[in-house]
Short mmCIF file of C-alpha atoms in Angstrom, two decimals:
data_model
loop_
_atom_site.label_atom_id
_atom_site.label_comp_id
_atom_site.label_asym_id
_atom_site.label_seq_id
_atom_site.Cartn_x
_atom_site.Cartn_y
_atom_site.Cartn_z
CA UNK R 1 -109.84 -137.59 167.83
CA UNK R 2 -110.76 -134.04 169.69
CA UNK R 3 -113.77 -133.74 167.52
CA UNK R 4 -115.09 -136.81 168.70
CA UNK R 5 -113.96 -136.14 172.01
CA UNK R 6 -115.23 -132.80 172.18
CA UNK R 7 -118.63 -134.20 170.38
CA UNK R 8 -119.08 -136.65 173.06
CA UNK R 9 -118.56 -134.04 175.89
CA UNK R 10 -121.32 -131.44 174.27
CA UNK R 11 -123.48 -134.99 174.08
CA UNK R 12 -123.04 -135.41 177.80
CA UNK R 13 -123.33 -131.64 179.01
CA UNK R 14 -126.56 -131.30 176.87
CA UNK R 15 -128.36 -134.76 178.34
CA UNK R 16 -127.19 -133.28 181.59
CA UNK R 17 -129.00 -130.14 181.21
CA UNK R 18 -132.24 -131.71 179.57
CA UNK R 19 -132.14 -134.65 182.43
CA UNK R 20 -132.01 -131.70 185.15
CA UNK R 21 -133.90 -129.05 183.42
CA UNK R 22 -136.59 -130.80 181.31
CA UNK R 23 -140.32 -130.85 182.31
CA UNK R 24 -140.77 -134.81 182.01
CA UNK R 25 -144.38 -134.12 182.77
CA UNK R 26 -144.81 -132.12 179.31
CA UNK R 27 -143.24 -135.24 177.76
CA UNK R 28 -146.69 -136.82 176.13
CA UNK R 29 -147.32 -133.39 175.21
CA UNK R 30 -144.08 -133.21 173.63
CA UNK R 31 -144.84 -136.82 172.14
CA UNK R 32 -147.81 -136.19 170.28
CA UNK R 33 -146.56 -132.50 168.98
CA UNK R 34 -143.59 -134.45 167.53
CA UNK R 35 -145.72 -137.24 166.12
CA UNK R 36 -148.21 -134.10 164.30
CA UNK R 37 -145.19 -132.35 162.97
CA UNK R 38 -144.17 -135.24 161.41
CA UNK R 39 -147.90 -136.03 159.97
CA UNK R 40 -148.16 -132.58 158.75
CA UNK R 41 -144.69 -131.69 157.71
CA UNK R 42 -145.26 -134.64 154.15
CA UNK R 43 -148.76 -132.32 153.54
CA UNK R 44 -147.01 -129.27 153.21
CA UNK R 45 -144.16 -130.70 151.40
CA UNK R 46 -146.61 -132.26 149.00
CA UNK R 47 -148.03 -128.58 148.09
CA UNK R 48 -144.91 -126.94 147.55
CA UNK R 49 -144.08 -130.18 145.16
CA UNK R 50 -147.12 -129.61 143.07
CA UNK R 51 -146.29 -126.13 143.31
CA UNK R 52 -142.42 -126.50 142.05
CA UNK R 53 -144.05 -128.70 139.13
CA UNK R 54 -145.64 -125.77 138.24
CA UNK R 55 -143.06 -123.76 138.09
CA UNK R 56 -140.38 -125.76 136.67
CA UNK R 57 -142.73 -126.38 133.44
CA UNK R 58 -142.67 -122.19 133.03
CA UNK R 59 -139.60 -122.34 130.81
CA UNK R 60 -138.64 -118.67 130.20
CA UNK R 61 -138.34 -118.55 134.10
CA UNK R 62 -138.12 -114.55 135.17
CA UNK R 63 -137.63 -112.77 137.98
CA UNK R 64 -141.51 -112.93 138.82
CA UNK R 65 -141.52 -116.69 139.06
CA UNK R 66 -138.29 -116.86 140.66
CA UNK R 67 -140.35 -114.37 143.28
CA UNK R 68 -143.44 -116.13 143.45
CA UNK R 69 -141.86 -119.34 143.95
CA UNK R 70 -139.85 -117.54 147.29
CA UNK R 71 -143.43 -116.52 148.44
CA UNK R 72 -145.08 -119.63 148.48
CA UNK R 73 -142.45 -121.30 150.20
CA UNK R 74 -142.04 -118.60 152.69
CA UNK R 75 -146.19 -118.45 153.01
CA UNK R 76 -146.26 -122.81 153.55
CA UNK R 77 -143.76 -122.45 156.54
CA UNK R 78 -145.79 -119.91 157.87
CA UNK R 79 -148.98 -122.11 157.04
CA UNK R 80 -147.05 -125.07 158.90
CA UNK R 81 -146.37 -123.06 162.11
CA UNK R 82 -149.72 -121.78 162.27
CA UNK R 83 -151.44 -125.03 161.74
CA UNK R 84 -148.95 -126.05 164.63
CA UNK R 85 -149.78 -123.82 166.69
CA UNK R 86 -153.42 -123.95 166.50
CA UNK R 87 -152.93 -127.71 167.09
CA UNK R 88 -151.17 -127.11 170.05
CA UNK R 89 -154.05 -124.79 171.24
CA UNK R 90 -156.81 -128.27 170.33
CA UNK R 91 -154.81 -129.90 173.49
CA UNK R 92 -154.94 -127.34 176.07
CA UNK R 93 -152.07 -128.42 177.25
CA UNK R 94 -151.15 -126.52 181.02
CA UNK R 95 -149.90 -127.43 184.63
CA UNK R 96 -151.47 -126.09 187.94
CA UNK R 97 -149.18 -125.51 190.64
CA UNK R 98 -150.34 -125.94 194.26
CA UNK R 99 -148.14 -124.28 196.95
CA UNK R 100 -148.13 -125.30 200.64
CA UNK R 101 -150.57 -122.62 201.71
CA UNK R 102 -153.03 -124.31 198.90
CA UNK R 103 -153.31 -121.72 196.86
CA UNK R 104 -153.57 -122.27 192.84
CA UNK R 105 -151.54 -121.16 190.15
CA UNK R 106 -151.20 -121.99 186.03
CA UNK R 107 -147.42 -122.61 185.80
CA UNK R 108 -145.81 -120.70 182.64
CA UNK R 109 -142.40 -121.48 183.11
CA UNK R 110 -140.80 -124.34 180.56
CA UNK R 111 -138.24 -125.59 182.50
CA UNK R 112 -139.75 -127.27 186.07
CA UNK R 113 -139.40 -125.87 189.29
CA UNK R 114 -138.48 -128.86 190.94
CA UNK R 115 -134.61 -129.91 191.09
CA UNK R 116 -132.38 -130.61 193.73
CA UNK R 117 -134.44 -129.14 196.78
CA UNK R 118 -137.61 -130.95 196.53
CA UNK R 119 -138.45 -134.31 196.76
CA UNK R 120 -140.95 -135.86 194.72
CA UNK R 121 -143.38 -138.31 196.64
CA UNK R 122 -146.26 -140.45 196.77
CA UNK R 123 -148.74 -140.58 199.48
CA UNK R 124 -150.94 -144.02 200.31
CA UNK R 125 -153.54 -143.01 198.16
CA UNK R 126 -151.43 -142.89 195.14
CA UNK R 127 -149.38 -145.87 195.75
CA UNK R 128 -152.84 -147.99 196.39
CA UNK R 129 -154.18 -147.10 192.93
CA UNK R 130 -150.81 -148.08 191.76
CA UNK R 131 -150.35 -151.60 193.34
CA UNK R 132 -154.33 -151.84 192.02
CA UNK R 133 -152.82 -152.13 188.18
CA UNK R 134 -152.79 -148.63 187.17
CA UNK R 135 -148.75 -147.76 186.50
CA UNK R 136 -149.97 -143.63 186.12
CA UNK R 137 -152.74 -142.55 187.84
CA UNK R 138 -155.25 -140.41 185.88
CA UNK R 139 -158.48 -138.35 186.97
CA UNK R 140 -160.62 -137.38 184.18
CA UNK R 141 -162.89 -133.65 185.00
CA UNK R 142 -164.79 -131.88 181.70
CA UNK R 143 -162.59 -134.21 178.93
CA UNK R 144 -159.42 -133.26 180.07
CA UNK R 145 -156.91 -136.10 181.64
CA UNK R 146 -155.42 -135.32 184.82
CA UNK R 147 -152.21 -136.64 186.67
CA UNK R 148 -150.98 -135.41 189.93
CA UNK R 149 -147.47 -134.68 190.98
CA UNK R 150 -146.72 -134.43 194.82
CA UNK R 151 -143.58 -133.19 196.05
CA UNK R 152 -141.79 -132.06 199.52
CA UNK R 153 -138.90 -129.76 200.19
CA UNK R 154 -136.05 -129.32 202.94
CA UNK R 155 -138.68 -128.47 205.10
CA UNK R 156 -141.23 -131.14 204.56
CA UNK R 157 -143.60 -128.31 203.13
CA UNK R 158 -145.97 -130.18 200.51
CA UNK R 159 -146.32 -128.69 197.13
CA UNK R 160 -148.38 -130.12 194.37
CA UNK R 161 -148.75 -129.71 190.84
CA UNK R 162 -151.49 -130.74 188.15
CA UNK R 163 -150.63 -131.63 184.20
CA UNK R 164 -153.87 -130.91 182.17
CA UNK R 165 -154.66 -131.90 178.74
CA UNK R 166 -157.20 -132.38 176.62
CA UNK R 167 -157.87 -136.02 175.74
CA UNK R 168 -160.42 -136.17 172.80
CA UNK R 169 -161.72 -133.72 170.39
CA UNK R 170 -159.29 -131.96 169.15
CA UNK R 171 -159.35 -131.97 165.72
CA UNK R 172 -163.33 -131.04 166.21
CA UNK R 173 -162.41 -128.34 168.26
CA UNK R 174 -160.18 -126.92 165.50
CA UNK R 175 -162.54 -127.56 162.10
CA UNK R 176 -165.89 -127.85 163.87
CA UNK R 177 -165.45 -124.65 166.65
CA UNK R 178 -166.88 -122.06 163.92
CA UNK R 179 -168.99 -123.70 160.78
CA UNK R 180 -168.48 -120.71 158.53
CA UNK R 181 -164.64 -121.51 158.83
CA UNK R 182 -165.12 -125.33 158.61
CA UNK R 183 -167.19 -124.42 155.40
CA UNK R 184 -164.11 -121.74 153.92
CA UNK R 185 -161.66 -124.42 154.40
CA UNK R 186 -163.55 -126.95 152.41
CA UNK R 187 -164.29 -124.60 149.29
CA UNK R 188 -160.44 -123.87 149.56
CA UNK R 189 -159.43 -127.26 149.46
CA UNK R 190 -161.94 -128.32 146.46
CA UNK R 191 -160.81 -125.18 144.82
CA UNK R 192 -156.65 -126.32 145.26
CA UNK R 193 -157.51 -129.06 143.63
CA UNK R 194 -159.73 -128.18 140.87
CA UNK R 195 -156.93 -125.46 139.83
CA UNK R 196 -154.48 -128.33 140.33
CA UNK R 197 -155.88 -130.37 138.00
CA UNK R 198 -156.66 -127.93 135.40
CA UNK R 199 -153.02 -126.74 135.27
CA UNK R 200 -151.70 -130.04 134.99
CA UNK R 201 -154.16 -130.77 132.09
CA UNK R 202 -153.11 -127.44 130.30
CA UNK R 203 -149.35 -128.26 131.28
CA UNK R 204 -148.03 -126.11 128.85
CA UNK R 205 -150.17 -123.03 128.50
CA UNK R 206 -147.48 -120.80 130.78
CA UNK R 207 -149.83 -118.18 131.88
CA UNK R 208 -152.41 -120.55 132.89
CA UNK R 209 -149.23 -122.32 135.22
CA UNK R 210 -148.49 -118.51 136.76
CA UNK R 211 -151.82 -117.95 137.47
CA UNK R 212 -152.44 -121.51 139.07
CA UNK R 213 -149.66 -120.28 141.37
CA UNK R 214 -151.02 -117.42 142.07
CA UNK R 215 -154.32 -118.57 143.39
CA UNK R 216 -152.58 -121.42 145.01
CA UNK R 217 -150.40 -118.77 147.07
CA UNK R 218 -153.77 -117.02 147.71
CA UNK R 219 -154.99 -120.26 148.95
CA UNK R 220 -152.66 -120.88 151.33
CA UNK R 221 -152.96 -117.21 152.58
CA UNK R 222 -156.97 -117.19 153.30
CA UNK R 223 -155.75 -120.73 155.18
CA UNK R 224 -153.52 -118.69 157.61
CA UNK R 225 -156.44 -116.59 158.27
CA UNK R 226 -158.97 -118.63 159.45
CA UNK R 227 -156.21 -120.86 161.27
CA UNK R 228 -155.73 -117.70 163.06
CA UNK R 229 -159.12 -117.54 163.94
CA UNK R 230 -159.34 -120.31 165.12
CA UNK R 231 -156.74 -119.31 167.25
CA UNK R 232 -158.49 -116.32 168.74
CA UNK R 233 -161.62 -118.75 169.37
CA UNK R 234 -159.51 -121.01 171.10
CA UNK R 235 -157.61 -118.82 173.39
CA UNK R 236 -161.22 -117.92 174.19
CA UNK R 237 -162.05 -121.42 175.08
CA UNK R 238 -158.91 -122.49 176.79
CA UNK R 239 -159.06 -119.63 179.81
CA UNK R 240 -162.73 -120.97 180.17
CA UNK R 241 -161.38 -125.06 180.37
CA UNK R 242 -158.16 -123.60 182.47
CA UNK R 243 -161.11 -121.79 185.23
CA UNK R 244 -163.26 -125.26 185.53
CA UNK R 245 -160.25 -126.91 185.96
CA UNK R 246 -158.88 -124.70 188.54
CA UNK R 247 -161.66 -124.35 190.13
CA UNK R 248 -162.42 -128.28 190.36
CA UNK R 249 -158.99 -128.95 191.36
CA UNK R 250 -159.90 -126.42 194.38
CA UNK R 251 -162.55 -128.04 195.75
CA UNK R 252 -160.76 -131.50 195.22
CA UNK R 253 -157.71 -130.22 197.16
CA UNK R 254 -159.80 -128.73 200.47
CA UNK R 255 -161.95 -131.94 200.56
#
């Protein structure tokens, strides 16, 4: 009975903290990070099963295999983070604060600002685009989708912030921002599967099998690379988007 007591208090401190702390603005964010991890997560899992196939049909199983095997899992969770990541990067995903003497800022923080001594509000405009059918009110500026967040403190000093994110394109901007990488990947992938296939038709010539793995973990290595540079090409792009943005939102504000 004080386990499940003591379970149901940690339940009730931790919503507590997420309903006081959590960013509810980053929640689509959140949302569709979730809903990738779970699309991606079966893809890696698949690999590693092929993979473990592999392995298990090397018999005399020695301390290489045993090794190889640790690599290539090790190397897919890296592969999975990275791809993450990168993904992550595709949305361009960032808030712009406004501070009562209008000047702009990109908010880094997690957790938001905003608790117990502001106020959040809605001024006329915002509530007649509401009662006009629209339940969240969206601008759209150079493909990224806008909402605004107005809020006022003790003082009645007006503060606003900005949620930015990328709303189409994102899986071009990750395979299609470089050609010579969108090329790599595809010669990898053909090449996983044509060693694939050829170990599972020679199932039981062993040093075919080690080999297979081998190139497999190679595979997944040159992967990591060009995710990460994508990456670099990306970061590149983002502080670009984040400067129209800013400076749109800029002129918007001192209209």
């Amino acid at each position: 009975m004080k386990e499940i007591l003591s379970f149901f208090s940690l339940s009730l401190t931790s919503f507590t903290f997420i309903r006081k702390y959590f960013d509810v603005k980053r929640f689509d964010f959140y949302s569709i990070m979730f809903f990738q991890c779970i699309i991606f997560l079966p893809v890696v899992m698949i690999l590693f099963y092929i993979d473990y196939i592999l392995y298990s049909k090397l018999s005399d199983f020695n301390i290489f295999t045993d090794i190889l095997m640790v690599i290539v899992f090790i190397i897919l969770t890296i592969f999975f983070t990275t791809y993450i990541a990168t993904y992550r990067l595709s949305l361009n995903h960032f808030i712009i604060f406004v501070d009562k003497f209008s000047s702009i800022y990109e908010r880094k923080s997690i957790v938001s600002p905003f608790n117990k001594e502001f106020m959040k509000v809605q001024n006329e405009k915002t509530l007649v685009k509401v009662y006009k059918g629209k339940n969240r009110v969206y601008q759209y500026i150079y493909n990224y989708q806008i909402e605004e967040f107005e809020y006022i403190n003790k003082e009645s000093e007006y503060y606003q912030e900005f949620v930015c994110q990328k709303i189409k394109g994102n899986w071009k901007r990750i395979f299609q921002c470089n050609i010579k990488i969108k090329r790599y990947f595809l010669i990898l992938f053909v090449l996983f599967l044509m060693t694939t296939v050829t170990a599972f038709i020679f199932l039981y010539t062993k040093i075919l099998l080690f080999i297979v793995l081998m190139m497999h973990a190679l595979i997944y290595i040159l992967s990591i690379g060009h995710l990460l540079k994508i990456n670099m090409s990306l970061y590149r792009e983002n502080d670009k988007d984040k400067l129209k943005v800013m400076r749109y939102l800029r002129s918007f504000i001192h209209r």
